[in-house]
């Protein structure tokens, strides 16, 4: 989605993605919601150029979203999967499920959220000084919404982290070693550490 302007036809790959996603995991509705937010923010950001030049782009984006939404109903349960997922909204039983509760303040997971928030702010500052914020508004809006929600519903934390990766990329490249040899040594060291933790 981030490279939509360069290769707009790649957006059509979201249709089979949502078809597969709906048949594998129930969080596809969050994906649809984020896709709708991205489209809305993209259209708002580009409103002047869209009105002057290309209304087909808006029709294409909205059409792709509708096709994605229809693709999610191609599963063994049909639209029943949507009804079941939506029935959980506002359910009083969610207070008994840990992933639907907020992070406990000052716990390790809460501090992880705070650290990611600081990294996101640093990524935003980097984009600001590189004059790249306006091009990232749709993605930044989606990240911000999910990240704020994740403080109240911890289930949204990992989707927020995945979405944040493009914003955190400049920070990672800042710490990247200069030489190929140093990169290989550091990568090997990190793999050994992670493998040891895994064992």
Coordinates of C-alpha atoms in Angstrom, one line a residue:
X1 CA 0.0 0.0 0.0
X2 CA 2.9 2.3 0.8
X3 CA 4.1 2.1 -2.9
X4 CA 0.7 2.6 -4.4
X5 CA 1.7 5.7 -6.4
X6 CA 4.5 3.9 -8.2
X7 CA 2.7 0.7 -9.0
X8 CA -1.1 1.2 -8.6
X9 CA -2.0 -2.2 -10.1
X10 CA -0.3 -3.9 -7.1
X11 CA -3.3 -2.8 -5.1
X12 CA -5.4 -5.5 -6.9
X13 CA -3.4 -8.1 -5.0
X14 CA -5.3 -7.1 -1.9
X15 CA -8.4 -9.0 -3.3
X16 CA -6.8 -12.5 -3.2
X17 CA -5.1 -11.4 0.1
X18 CA -8.4 -10.8 1.8
X19 CA -9.9 -14.0 0.3
X20 CA -7.0 -16.0 1.9
X21 CA -7.1 -13.9 5.1
X22 CA -10.8 -14.4 5.7
X23 CA -10.3 -18.2 5.4
X24 CA -7.4 -18.3 7.8
X25 CA -8.0 -15.7 10.6
X26 CA -10.9 -13.7 12.0
X27 CA -8.9 -10.5 12.2
X28 CA -9.5 -9.8 8.5
X29 CA -12.2 -7.3 9.6
X30 CA -9.5 -5.2 11.3
X31 CA -7.7 -5.4 8.0
X32 CA -10.8 -4.2 6.1
X33 CA -11.3 -1.4 8.5
X34 CA -7.6 -0.3 8.2
X35 CA -7.9 -0.5 4.4
X36 CA -11.0 1.7 4.5
X37 CA -9.1 4.2 6.7
X38 CA -6.1 4.2 4.4
X39 CA -8.4 4.8 1.3
X40 CA -10.2 7.6 3.2
X41 CA -7.0 9.4 4.3
X42 CA -5.4 8.9 0.9
X43 CA -8.4 10.5 -0.8
X44 CA -8.5 13.4 1.7
X45 CA -4.7 14.0 1.2
X46 CA -5.1 13.9 -2.6
X47 CA -8.5 15.7 -2.8
X48 CA -7.2 18.7 -4.8
X49 CA -5.4 16.6 -7.4
X50 CA -8.2 14.0 -7.5
X51 CA -10.8 16.7 -8.2
X52 CA -8.7 18.3 -10.9
X53 CA -7.3 15.2 -12.6
X54 CA -8.5 11.7 -12.0
X55 CA -11.8 10.7 -10.5
X56 CA -11.1 7.2 -11.9
X57 CA -8.5 6.7 -9.1
X58 CA -11.2 7.2 -6.4
X59 CA -13.5 4.8 -8.2
X60 CA -10.7 2.3 -8.5
X61 CA -9.8 2.5 -4.8
X62 CA -13.4 2.2 -3.7
X63 CA -14.0 -0.6 -6.2
X64 CA -11.0 -2.5 -4.9
X65 CA -12.2 -2.1 -1.3
X66 CA -15.7 -3.4 -2.3
X67 CA -14.1 -6.4 -4.1
X68 CA -12.0 -7.1 -1.0
X69 CA -15.0 -7.0 1.2
X70 CA -16.9 -9.3 -1.2
X71 CA -13.9 -11.7 -1.4
X72 CA -14.0 -12.2 2.4
X73 CA -17.5 -13.7 2.1
X74 CA -16.1 -16.5 -0.1
X75 CA -15.5 -19.0 2.8
X76 CA -17.4 -22.0 4.1
X77 CA -19.5 -19.8 6.4
X78 CA -20.4 -17.1 3.9
X79 CA -21.4 -13.8 5.6
X80 CA -21.9 -15.7 8.8
X81 CA -18.2 -15.2 9.5
X82 CA -18.8 -11.4 9.4
X83 CA -21.9 -11.6 11.7
X84 CA -20.0 -13.8 14.2
X85 CA -17.0 -11.4 14.3
X86 CA -19.3 -8.3 14.6
X87 CA -21.3 -9.9 17.4
X88 CA -18.2 -9.7 19.6
X89 CA -18.3 -5.9 19.5
X90 CA -19.4 -4.5 22.8
X91 CA -19.9 -8.0 24.3
X92 CA -19.7 -8.0 28.1
X93 CA -17.9 -11.4 27.9
X94 CA -14.8 -9.7 26.4
X95 CA -13.7 -8.6 29.9
X96 CA -12.9 -12.3 30.6
X97 CA -10.5 -12.5 27.7
X98 CA -7.0 -11.2 28.4
X99 CA -6.3 -10.0 24.8
X100 CA -9.3 -7.7 24.9
X101 CA -8.2 -6.0 28.1
X102 CA -5.9 -3.0 28.4
X103 CA -2.2 -3.3 29.3
X104 CA -1.6 -3.1 33.0
X105 CA 0.1 0.2 33.6
X106 CA 3.9 0.0 34.3
X107 CA 3.9 -3.7 33.4
X108 CA 6.6 -5.0 30.9
X109 CA 4.1 -5.1 28.1
X110 CA 3.0 -1.5 28.9
X111 CA 6.6 -0.3 28.8
X112 CA 7.0 -2.1 25.4
X113 CA 4.2 0.1 24.2
X114 CA 5.8 3.2 25.5
X115 CA 9.1 2.3 23.9
X116 CA 7.4 1.7 20.5
X117 CA 5.6 5.1 20.9
X118 CA 8.9 6.8 21.4
X119 CA 10.4 5.0 18.4
X120 CA 7.3 6.1 16.3
X121 CA 7.8 9.7 17.4
X122 CA 11.5 9.5 16.4
X123 CA 10.4 8.0 13.0
X124 CA 7.9 10.8 12.5
X125 CA 10.5 13.4 13.3
X126 CA 12.8 11.8 10.8
X127 CA 10.1 11.9 8.1
X128 CA 9.3 15.5 9.0
X129 CA 12.9 16.7 8.5
X130 CA 13.1 14.7 5.3
X131 CA 9.8 16.4 4.1
X132 CA 8.2 12.9 3.7
X133 CA 5.3 13.3 6.1
X134 CA 2.7 14.4 3.5
X135 CA 3.4 11.3 1.4
X136 CA 2.9 9.0 4.5
X137 CA -0.3 10.6 5.9
X138 CA -2.6 7.6 5.0
X139 CA -0.2 5.1 6.6
X140 CA 0.6 7.3 9.6
X141 CA -3.2 7.8 10.3
X142 CA -3.8 4.0 10.2
X143 CA -0.8 3.4 12.5
X144 CA -1.9 6.1 14.9
X145 CA -5.5 4.7 15.2
X146 CA -4.4 1.1 15.8
X147 CA -1.6 2.0 18.1
X148 CA -3.9 4.2 20.3
X149 CA -6.5 1.4 20.3
X150 CA -3.8 -1.1 21.4
X151 CA -3.4 0.7 24.8
X152 CA -7.1 -0.2 25.5
X153 CA -7.2 -3.6 23.7
X154 CA -3.9 -5.4 23.7
X155 CA -5.0 -7.5 20.8
X156 CA -4.3 -4.6 18.5
X157 CA -0.6 -4.2 19.7
X158 CA 0.9 -6.6 17.2
X159 CA -1.0 -5.3 14.2
X160 CA 0.2 -1.8 15.3
X161 CA 3.8 -3.0 15.4
X162 CA 3.6 -4.6 11.9
X163 CA 2.1 -1.4 10.5
X164 CA 4.8 0.7 12.2
X165 CA 7.7 -1.1 10.5
X166 CA 7.9 1.3 7.5
X167 CA 8.1 4.2 9.9
X168 CA 10.7 2.5 12.1
X169 CA 12.8 1.6 9.0
X170 CA 14.8 4.8 9.0
X171 CA 15.8 4.3 12.7
X172 CA 17.0 0.8 11.9
X173 CA 19.0 2.0 8.9
X174 CA 20.6 4.6 11.1
X175 CA 22.1 1.9 13.4
X176 CA 23.1 -0.4 10.4
X177 CA 26.8 -1.1 10.4
X178 CA 28.8 0.6 7.6
X179 CA 30.7 -2.4 6.2
X180 CA 29.4 -5.7 4.8
X181 CA 31.6 -7.7 7.2
X182 CA 30.3 -5.9 10.3
X183 CA 26.8 -6.4 9.0
X184 CA 27.4 -10.2 8.7
X185 CA 29.0 -10.4 12.1
X186 CA 26.2 -8.5 13.8
X187 CA 23.6 -10.6 12.0
X188 CA 25.3 -13.8 13.1
X189 CA 25.5 -12.6 16.6
X190 CA 21.8 -11.6 16.7
X191 CA 20.8 -15.0 15.2
X192 CA 22.8 -16.8 17.9
X193 CA 21.3 -14.7 20.6
X194 CA 17.7 -15.2 19.3
X195 CA 18.3 -19.0 18.8
X196 CA 19.6 -19.2 22.4
X197 CA 16.6 -17.4 23.7
X198 CA 14.4 -19.7 21.7
X199 CA 16.0 -22.8 23.2

